[in-house]
GROMACS .gro file of C-alpha atoms in nm:
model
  394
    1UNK     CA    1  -0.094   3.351   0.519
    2UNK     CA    2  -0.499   3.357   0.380
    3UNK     CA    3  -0.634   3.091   0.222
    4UNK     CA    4  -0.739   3.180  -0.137
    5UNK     CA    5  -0.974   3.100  -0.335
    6UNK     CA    6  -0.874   2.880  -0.639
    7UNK     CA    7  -1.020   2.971  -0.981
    8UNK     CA    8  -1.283   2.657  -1.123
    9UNK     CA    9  -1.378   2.555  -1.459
   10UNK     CA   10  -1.749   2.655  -1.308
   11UNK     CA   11  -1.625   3.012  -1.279
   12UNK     CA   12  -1.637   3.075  -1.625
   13UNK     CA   13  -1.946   2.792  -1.667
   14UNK     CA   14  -1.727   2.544  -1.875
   15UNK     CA   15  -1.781   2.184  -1.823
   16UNK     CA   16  -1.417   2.082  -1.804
   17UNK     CA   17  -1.335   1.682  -2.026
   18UNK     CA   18  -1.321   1.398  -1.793
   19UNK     CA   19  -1.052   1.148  -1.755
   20UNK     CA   20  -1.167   0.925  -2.112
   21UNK     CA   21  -0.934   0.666  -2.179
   22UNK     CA   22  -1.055   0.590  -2.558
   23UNK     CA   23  -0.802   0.908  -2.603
   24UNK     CA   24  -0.494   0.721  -2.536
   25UNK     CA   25  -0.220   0.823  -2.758
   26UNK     CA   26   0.085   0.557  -2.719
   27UNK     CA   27   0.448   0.626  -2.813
   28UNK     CA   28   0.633   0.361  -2.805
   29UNK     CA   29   1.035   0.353  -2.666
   30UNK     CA   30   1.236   0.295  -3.006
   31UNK     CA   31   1.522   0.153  -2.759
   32UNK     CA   32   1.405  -0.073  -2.465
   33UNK     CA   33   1.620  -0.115  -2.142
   34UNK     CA   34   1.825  -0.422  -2.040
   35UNK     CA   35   1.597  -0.568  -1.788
   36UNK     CA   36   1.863  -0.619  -1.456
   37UNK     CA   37   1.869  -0.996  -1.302
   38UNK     CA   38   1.854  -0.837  -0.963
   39UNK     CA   39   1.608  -0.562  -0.915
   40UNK     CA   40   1.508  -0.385  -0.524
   41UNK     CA   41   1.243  -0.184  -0.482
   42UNK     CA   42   1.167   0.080  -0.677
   43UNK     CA   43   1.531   0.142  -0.838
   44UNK     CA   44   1.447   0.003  -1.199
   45UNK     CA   45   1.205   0.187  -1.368
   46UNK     CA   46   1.057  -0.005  -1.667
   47UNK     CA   47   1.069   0.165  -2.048
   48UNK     CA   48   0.723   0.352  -2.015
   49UNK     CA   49   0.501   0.552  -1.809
   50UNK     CA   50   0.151   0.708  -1.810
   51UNK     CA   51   0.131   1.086  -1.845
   52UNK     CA   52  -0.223   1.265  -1.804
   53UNK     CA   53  -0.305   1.641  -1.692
   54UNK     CA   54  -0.571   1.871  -1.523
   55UNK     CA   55  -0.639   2.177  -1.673
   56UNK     CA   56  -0.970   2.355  -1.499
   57UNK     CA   57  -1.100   2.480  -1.817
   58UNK     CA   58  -0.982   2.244  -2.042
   59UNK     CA   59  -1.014   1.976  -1.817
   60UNK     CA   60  -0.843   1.641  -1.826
   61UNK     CA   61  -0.636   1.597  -2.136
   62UNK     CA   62  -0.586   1.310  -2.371
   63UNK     CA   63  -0.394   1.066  -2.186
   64UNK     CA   64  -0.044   0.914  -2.308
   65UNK     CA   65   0.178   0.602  -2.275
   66UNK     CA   66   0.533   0.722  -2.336
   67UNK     CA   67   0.881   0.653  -2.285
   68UNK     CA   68   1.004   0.729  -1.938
   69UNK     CA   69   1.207   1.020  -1.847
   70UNK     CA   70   1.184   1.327  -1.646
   71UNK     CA   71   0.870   1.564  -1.587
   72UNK     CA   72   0.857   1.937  -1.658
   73UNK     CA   73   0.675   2.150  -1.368
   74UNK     CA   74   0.637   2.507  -1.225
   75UNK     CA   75   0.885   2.581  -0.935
   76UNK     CA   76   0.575   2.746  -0.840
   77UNK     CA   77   0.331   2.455  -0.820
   78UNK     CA   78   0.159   2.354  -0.492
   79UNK     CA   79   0.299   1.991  -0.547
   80UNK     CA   80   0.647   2.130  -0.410
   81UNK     CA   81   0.513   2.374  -0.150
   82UNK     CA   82   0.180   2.260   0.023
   83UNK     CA   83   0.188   1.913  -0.059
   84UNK     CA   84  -0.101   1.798  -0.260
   85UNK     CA   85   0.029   1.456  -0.336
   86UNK     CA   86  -0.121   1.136  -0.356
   87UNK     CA   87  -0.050   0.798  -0.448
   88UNK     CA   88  -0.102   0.432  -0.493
   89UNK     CA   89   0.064   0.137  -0.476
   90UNK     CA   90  -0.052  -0.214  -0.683
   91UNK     CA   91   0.143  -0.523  -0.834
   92UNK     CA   92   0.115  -0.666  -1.155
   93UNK     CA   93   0.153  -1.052  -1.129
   94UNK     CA   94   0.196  -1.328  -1.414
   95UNK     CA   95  -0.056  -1.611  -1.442
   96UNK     CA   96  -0.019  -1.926  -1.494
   97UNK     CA   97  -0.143  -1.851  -1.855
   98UNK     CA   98   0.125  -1.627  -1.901
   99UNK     CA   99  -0.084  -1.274  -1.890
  100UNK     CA  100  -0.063  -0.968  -1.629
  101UNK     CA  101  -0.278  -1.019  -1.377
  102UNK     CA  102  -0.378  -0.716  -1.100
  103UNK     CA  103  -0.497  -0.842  -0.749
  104UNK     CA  104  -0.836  -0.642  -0.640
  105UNK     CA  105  -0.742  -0.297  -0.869
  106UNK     CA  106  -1.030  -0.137  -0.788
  107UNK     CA  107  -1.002  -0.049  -0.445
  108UNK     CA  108  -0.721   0.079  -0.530
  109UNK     CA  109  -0.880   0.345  -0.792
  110UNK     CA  110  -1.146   0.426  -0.487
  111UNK     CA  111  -0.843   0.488  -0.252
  112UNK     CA  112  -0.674   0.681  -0.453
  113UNK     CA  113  -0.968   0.897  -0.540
  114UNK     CA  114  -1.058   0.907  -0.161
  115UNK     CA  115  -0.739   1.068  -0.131
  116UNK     CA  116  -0.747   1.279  -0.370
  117UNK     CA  117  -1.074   1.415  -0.263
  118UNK     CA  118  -0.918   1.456   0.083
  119UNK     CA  119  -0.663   1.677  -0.032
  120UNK     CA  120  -0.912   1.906  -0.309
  121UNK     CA  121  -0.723   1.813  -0.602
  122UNK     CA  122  -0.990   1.745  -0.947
  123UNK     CA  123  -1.196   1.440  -0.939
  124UNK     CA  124  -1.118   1.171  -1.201
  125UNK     CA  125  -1.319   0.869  -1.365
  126UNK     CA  126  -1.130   0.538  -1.188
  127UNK     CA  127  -1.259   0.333  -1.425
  128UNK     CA  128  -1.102   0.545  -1.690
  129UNK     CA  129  -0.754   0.503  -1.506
  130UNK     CA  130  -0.780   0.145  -1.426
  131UNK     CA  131  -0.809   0.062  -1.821
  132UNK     CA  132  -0.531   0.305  -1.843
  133UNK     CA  133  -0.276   0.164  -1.589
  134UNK     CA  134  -0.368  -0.249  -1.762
  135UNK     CA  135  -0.306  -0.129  -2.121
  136UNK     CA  136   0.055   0.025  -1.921
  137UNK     CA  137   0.085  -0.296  -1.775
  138UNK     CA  138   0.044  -0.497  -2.099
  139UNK     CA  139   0.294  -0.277  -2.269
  140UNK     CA  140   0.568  -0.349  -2.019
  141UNK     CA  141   0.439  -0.643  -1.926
  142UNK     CA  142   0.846  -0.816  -2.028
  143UNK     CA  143   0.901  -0.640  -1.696
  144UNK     CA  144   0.660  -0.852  -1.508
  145UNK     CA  145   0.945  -1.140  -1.345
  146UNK     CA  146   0.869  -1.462  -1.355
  147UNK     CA  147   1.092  -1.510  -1.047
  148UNK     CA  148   0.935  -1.651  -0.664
  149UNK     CA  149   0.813  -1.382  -0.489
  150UNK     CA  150   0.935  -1.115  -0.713
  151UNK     CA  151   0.638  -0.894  -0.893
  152UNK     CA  152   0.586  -0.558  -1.083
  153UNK     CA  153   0.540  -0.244  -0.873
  154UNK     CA  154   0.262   0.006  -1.012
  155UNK     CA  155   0.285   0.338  -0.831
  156UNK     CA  156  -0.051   0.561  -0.955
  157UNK     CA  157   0.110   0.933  -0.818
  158UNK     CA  158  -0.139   1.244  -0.836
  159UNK     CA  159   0.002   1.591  -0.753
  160UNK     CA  160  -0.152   1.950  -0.783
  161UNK     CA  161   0.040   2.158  -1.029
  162UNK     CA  162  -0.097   2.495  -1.009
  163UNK     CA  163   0.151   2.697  -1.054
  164UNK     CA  164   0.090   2.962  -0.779
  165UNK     CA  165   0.216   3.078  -0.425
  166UNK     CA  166  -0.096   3.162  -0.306
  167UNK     CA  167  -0.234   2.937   0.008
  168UNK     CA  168  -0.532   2.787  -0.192
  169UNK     CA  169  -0.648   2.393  -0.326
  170UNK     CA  170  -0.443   2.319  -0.684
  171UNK     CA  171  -0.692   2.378  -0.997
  172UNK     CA  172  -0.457   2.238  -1.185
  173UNK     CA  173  -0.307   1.926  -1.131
  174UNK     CA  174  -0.097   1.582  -1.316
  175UNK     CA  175  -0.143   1.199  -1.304
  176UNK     CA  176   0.130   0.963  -1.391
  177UNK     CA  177   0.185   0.550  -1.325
  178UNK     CA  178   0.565   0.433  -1.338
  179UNK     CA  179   0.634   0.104  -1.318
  180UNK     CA  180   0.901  -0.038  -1.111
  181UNK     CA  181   1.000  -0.441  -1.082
  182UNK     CA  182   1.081  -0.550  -0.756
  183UNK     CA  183   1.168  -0.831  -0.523
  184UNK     CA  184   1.088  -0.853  -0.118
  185UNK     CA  185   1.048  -0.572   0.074
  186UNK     CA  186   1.277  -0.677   0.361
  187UNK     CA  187   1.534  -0.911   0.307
  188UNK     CA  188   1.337  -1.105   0.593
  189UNK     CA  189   0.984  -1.134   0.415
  190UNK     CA  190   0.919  -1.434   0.432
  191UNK     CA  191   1.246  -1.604   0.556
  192UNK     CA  192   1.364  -1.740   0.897
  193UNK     CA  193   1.351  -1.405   1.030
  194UNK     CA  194   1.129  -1.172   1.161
  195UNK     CA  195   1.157  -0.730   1.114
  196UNK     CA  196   1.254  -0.554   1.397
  197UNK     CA  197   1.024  -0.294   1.554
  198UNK     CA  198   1.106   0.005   1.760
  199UNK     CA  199   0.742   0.103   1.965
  200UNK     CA  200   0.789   0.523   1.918
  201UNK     CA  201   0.521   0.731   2.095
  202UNK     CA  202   0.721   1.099   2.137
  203UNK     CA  203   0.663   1.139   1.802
  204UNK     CA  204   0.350   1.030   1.607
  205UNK     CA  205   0.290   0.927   1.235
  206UNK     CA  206  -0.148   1.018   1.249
  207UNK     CA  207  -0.357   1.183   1.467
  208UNK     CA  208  -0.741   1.193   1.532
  209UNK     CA  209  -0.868   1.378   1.228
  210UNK     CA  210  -0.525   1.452   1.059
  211UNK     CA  211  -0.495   1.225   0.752
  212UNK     CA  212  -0.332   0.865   0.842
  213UNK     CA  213  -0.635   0.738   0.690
  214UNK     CA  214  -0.511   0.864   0.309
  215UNK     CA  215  -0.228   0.766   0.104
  216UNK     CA  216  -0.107   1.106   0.097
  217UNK     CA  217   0.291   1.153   0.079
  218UNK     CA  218   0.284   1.432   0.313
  219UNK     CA  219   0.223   1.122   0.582
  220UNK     CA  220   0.572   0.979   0.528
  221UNK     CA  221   0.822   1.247   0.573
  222UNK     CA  222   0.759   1.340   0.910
  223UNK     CA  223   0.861   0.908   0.991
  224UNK     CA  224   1.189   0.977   0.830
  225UNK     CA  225   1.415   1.081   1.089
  226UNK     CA  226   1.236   0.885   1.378
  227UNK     CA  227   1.290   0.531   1.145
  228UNK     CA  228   1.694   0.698   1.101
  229UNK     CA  229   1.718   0.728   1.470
  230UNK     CA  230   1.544   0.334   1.527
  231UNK     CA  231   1.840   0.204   1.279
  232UNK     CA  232   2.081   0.392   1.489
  233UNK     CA  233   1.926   0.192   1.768
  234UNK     CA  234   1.927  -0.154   1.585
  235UNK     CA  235   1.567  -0.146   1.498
  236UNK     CA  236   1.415  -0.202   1.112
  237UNK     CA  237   1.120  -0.030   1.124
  238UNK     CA  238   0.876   0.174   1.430
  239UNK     CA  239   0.592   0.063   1.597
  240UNK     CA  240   0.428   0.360   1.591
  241UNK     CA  241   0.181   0.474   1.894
  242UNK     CA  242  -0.067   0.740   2.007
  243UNK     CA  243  -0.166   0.889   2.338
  244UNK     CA  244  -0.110   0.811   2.657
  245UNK     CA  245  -0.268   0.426   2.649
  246UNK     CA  246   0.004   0.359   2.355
  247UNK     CA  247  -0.268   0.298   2.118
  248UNK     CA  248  -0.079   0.077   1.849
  249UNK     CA  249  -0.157   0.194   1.461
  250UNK     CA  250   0.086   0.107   1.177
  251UNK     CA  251   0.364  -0.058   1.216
  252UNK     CA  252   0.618   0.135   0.945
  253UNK     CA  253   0.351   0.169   0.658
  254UNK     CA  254   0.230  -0.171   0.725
  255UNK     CA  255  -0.120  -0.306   0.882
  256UNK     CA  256  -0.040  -0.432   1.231
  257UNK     CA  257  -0.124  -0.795   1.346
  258UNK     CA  258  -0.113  -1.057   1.641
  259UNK     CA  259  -0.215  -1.393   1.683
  260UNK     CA  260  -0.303  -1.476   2.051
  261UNK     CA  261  -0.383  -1.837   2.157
  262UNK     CA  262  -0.757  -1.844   2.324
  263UNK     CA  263  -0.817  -2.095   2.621
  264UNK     CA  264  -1.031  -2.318   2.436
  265UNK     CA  265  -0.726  -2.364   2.176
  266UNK     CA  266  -0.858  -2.141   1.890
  267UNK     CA  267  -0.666  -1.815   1.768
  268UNK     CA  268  -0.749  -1.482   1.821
  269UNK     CA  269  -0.682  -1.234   1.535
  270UNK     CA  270  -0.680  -0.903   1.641
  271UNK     CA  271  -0.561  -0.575   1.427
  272UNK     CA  272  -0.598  -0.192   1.485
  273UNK     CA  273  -0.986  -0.052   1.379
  274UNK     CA  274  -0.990   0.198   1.087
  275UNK     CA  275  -1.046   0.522   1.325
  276UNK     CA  276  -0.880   0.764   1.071
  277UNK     CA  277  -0.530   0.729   1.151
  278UNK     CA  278  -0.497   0.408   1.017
  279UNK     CA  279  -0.478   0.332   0.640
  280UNK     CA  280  -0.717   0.125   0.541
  281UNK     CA  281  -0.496  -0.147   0.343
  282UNK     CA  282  -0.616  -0.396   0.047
  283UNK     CA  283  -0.370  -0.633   0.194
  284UNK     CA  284  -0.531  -0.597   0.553
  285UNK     CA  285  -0.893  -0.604   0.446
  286UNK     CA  286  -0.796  -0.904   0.229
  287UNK     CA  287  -0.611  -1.043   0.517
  288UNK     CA  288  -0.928  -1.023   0.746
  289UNK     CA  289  -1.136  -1.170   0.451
  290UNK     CA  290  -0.912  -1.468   0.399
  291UNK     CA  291  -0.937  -1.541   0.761
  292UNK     CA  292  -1.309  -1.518   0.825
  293UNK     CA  293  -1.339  -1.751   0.497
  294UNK     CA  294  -1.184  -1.993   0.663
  295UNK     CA  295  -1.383  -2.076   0.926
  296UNK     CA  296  -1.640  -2.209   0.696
  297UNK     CA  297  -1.425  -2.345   0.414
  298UNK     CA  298  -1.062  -2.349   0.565
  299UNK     CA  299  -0.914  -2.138   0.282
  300UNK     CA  300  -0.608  -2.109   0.464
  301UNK     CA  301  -0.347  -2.379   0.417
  302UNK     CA  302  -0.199  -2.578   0.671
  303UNK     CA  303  -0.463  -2.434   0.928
  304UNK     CA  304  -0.648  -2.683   1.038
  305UNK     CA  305  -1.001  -2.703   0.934
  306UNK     CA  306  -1.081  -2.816   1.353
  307UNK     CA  307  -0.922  -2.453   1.427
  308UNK     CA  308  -1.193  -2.210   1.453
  309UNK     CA  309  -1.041  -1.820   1.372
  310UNK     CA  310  -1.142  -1.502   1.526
  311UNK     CA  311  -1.106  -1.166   1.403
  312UNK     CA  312  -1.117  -0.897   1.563
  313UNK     CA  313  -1.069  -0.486   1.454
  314UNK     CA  314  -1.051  -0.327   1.793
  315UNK     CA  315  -0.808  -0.089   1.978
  316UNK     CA  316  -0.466  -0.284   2.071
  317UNK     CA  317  -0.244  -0.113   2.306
  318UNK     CA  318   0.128  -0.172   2.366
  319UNK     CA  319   0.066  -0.269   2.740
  320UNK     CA  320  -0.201  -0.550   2.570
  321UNK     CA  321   0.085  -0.677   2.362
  322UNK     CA  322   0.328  -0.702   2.673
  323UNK     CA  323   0.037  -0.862   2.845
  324UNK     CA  324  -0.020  -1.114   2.592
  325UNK     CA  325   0.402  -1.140   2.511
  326UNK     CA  326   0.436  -1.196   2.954
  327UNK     CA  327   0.167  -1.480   2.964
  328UNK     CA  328   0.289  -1.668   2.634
  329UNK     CA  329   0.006  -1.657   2.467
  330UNK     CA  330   0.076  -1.440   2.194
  331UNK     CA  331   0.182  -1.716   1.931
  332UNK     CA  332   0.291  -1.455   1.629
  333UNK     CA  333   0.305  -1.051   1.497
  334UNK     CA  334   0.360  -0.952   1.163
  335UNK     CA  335   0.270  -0.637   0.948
  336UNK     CA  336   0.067  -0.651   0.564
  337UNK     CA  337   0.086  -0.433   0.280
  338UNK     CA  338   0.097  -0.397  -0.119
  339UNK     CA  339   0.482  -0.391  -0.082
  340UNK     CA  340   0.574  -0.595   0.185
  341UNK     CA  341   0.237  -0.896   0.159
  342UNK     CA  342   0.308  -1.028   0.522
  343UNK     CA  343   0.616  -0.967   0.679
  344UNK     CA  344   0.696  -1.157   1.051
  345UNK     CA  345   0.820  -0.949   1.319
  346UNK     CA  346   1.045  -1.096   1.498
  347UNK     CA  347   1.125  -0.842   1.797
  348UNK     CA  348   0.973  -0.529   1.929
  349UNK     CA  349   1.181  -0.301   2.145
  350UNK     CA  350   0.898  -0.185   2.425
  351UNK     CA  351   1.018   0.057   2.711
  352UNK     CA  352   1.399  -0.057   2.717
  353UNK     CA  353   1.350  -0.378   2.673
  354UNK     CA  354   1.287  -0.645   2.356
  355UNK     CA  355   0.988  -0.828   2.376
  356UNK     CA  356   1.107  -1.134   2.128
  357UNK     CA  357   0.802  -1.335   1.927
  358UNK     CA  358   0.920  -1.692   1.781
  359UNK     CA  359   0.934  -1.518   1.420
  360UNK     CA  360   1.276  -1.366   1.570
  361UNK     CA  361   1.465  -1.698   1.428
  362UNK     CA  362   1.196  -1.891   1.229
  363UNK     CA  363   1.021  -1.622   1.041
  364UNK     CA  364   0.632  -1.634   0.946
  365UNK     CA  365   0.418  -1.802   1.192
  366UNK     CA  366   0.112  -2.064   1.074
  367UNK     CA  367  -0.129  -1.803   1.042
  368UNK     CA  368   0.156  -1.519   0.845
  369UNK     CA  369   0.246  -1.815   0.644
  370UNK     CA  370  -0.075  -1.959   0.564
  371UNK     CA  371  -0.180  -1.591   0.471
  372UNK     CA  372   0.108  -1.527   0.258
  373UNK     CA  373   0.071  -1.831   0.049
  374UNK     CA  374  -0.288  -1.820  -0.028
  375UNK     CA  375  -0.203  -1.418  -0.101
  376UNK     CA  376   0.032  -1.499  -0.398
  377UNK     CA  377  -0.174  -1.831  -0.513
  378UNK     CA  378  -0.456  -1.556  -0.555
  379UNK     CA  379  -0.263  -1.265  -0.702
  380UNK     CA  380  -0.103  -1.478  -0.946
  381UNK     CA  381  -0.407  -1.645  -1.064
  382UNK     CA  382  -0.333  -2.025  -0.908
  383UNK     CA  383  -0.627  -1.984  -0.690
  384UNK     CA  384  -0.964  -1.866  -0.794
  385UNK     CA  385  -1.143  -1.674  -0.462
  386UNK     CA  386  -1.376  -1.407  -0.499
  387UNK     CA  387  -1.240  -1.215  -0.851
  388UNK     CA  388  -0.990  -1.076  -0.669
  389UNK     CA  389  -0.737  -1.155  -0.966
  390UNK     CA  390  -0.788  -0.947  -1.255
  391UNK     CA  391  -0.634  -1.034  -1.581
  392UNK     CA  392  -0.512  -0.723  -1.830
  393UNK     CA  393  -0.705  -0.717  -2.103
  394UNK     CA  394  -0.894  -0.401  -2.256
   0.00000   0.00000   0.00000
């Protein structure tokens, strides 16, 4: 099947709107939802969403904040047939003052527009969606929970609508935000017990030059039946690897850490390098931040000011890990991300055998624990570092 070419708004020399959020039209829910006292991930949407389409001629239309319910697309439209779909994934927090607060937003609007760009759907204006997704947030913010390590969920999703068989990029194309209020990830995160990994090479989640580096949903569905046949096996989530030397990249859809103790009794940080099969996380890049801090003004509670940290972004291999696992001095593992924060591992099953870290029965390690807290002091506005904590207000 040919490629064809998509029809532009420069075909027919239009300049198409851009994404302007002084159009937001709001209608308001005249009934709100009972807000459940128990919530998981993702299965409680909140009463509104953000609605906004691509037209190439038209251009981007007026955005609007209204009551959640079902979307109305083309059975024809590339979204459901070649897969140009992208999203994003944030938290709103509350602060000690009461108001939403968003932890480092925009690198979230230039990953999501990274994305989007890698898959040729229409360019937007992220500051024009950031102000968008906070006045969201401050409309729901009631769904915002108040409860320990419990937060509000912002998925950003951007599809291509064209509604077309034809093998080409999607002209056309629709960007909505749900919100979604949610506990821990795992039932582990955080408690005395780590996540169990499976290490999976047979089949691979990214390749050189594919698009691991993206937040594209076309990157998840292909782990679905390997992560059903780990659970079969007793395992949580895969370790997933690449070639031959078991090059180690994501662990699930989490970053991928290990602490190993140096000879001179310092720590060794080491995590996968962004090569393009990797997604580059906000979590992870915060992670490494928060660590490198440290060594000049020991951000990073009970870590000792004495201990000196060293990161490291460089290829990790399984047969490092079993290296490091045999000669006890890999101390802890654990995996980051929006959803998860840090997560311990507790066991990874490695050629037919489990190699099992001290998170097994007692959960986040000093550095995982150290890095969690100072996470949620920051997100939720306890601890001022860097501006990372934005509150909503437009």
């Amino acid at each position: 099947m040919a490629i064809q070419k998509a029809t532009s708004a420069s075909s027919t020399n239009l300049q198409p709107a851009p994404l302007d959020a002084s159009k937001l039209v709001i209608n308001l829910a005249t009934t709100l939802k009972d807000i459940p006292e128990d919530v998981h991930f993702g299965q409680v949407k909140s009463d509104h969403m953000l609605v906004v389409s691509y037209d190439p001629v038209i251009g981007w239309s007026a955005p609007e904040i209204k009551p959640y319910g079902p979307l109305s697309l083309d059975p024809a439209a590339s979204c459901f047939h070649y897969c140009p779909n992208v999203f994003e994934g944030m938290k709103a927090y509350l602060g000690p003052d009461g108001k939403p607060r968003l932890f480092r937003p925009k690198k979230n609007m230039e990953r999501l527009l990274r994305s989007a760009e890698r898959v040729a759907l229409p360019p937007f204006d992220p500051d024009a969606l950031l102000v968008l997704i906070k006045r969201l947030v401050m409309i729901d913010a009631r769904w915002i929970p108040s409860k320990p390590d419990h937060s509000l969920y912002i998925r950003p999703t951007f599809i291509g609508t064209r509604p077309a068989l034809g093998v080409a990029a999607s002209d056309s194309a629709l960007l909505y935000v749900i919100l979604t209020p949610t506990g821990p990830y795992f039932s582990t995160t955080g408690k005395a017990k780590g996540v169990s990994l499976l290490s999976v090479g047979k089949t691979v989640r990214s390749w050189p030059g594919g698009t691991g580096g993206h937040k594209l949903g076309l990157n998840y569905a292909p782990g679905f039946l390997p992560q059903r046949l780990a659970a079969e096996q007793g395992y949580e989530q895969i370790l997933w690897l690449l070639g031959e030397e078991q090059r180690i990249t994501e662990a699930g859809s989490m970053n991928f850490f290990i602490v190993v103790q140096r000879k001179d009794g310092d720590l060794d940080v080491i995590t996968p390098p962004l090569d393009g099969t990797i997604l580059p996380g906000i979590t992870r890049h915060s992670c490494l931040e928060l660590l490198e801090a440290h060594n000049s003004r020991a951000v990073l509670p009970g870590i000792p000011a004495s201990t000196k940290i060293y990161t490291y972004e460089r290829t990790l291999t399984m047969p490092h890990v079993a290296l490091y696992f045999g000669d006890g001095t890999l101390l802890e593992a654990f995996g980051v991300g929006t959803a998860v924060a840090v997560a311990p591992i507790g066991r990874i099953g490695y050629e037919g055998r489990d190699l099992v870290l001290p998170s097994e029965n007692v959960g986040l390690g000093d550095v995982g624990r150290a890095l969690l807290e100072r996470l949620i002091d920051i997100q939720t506005g306890r601890v001022e570092f860097e501006n990372w904590s934005e509150i909503c207000e437009v």
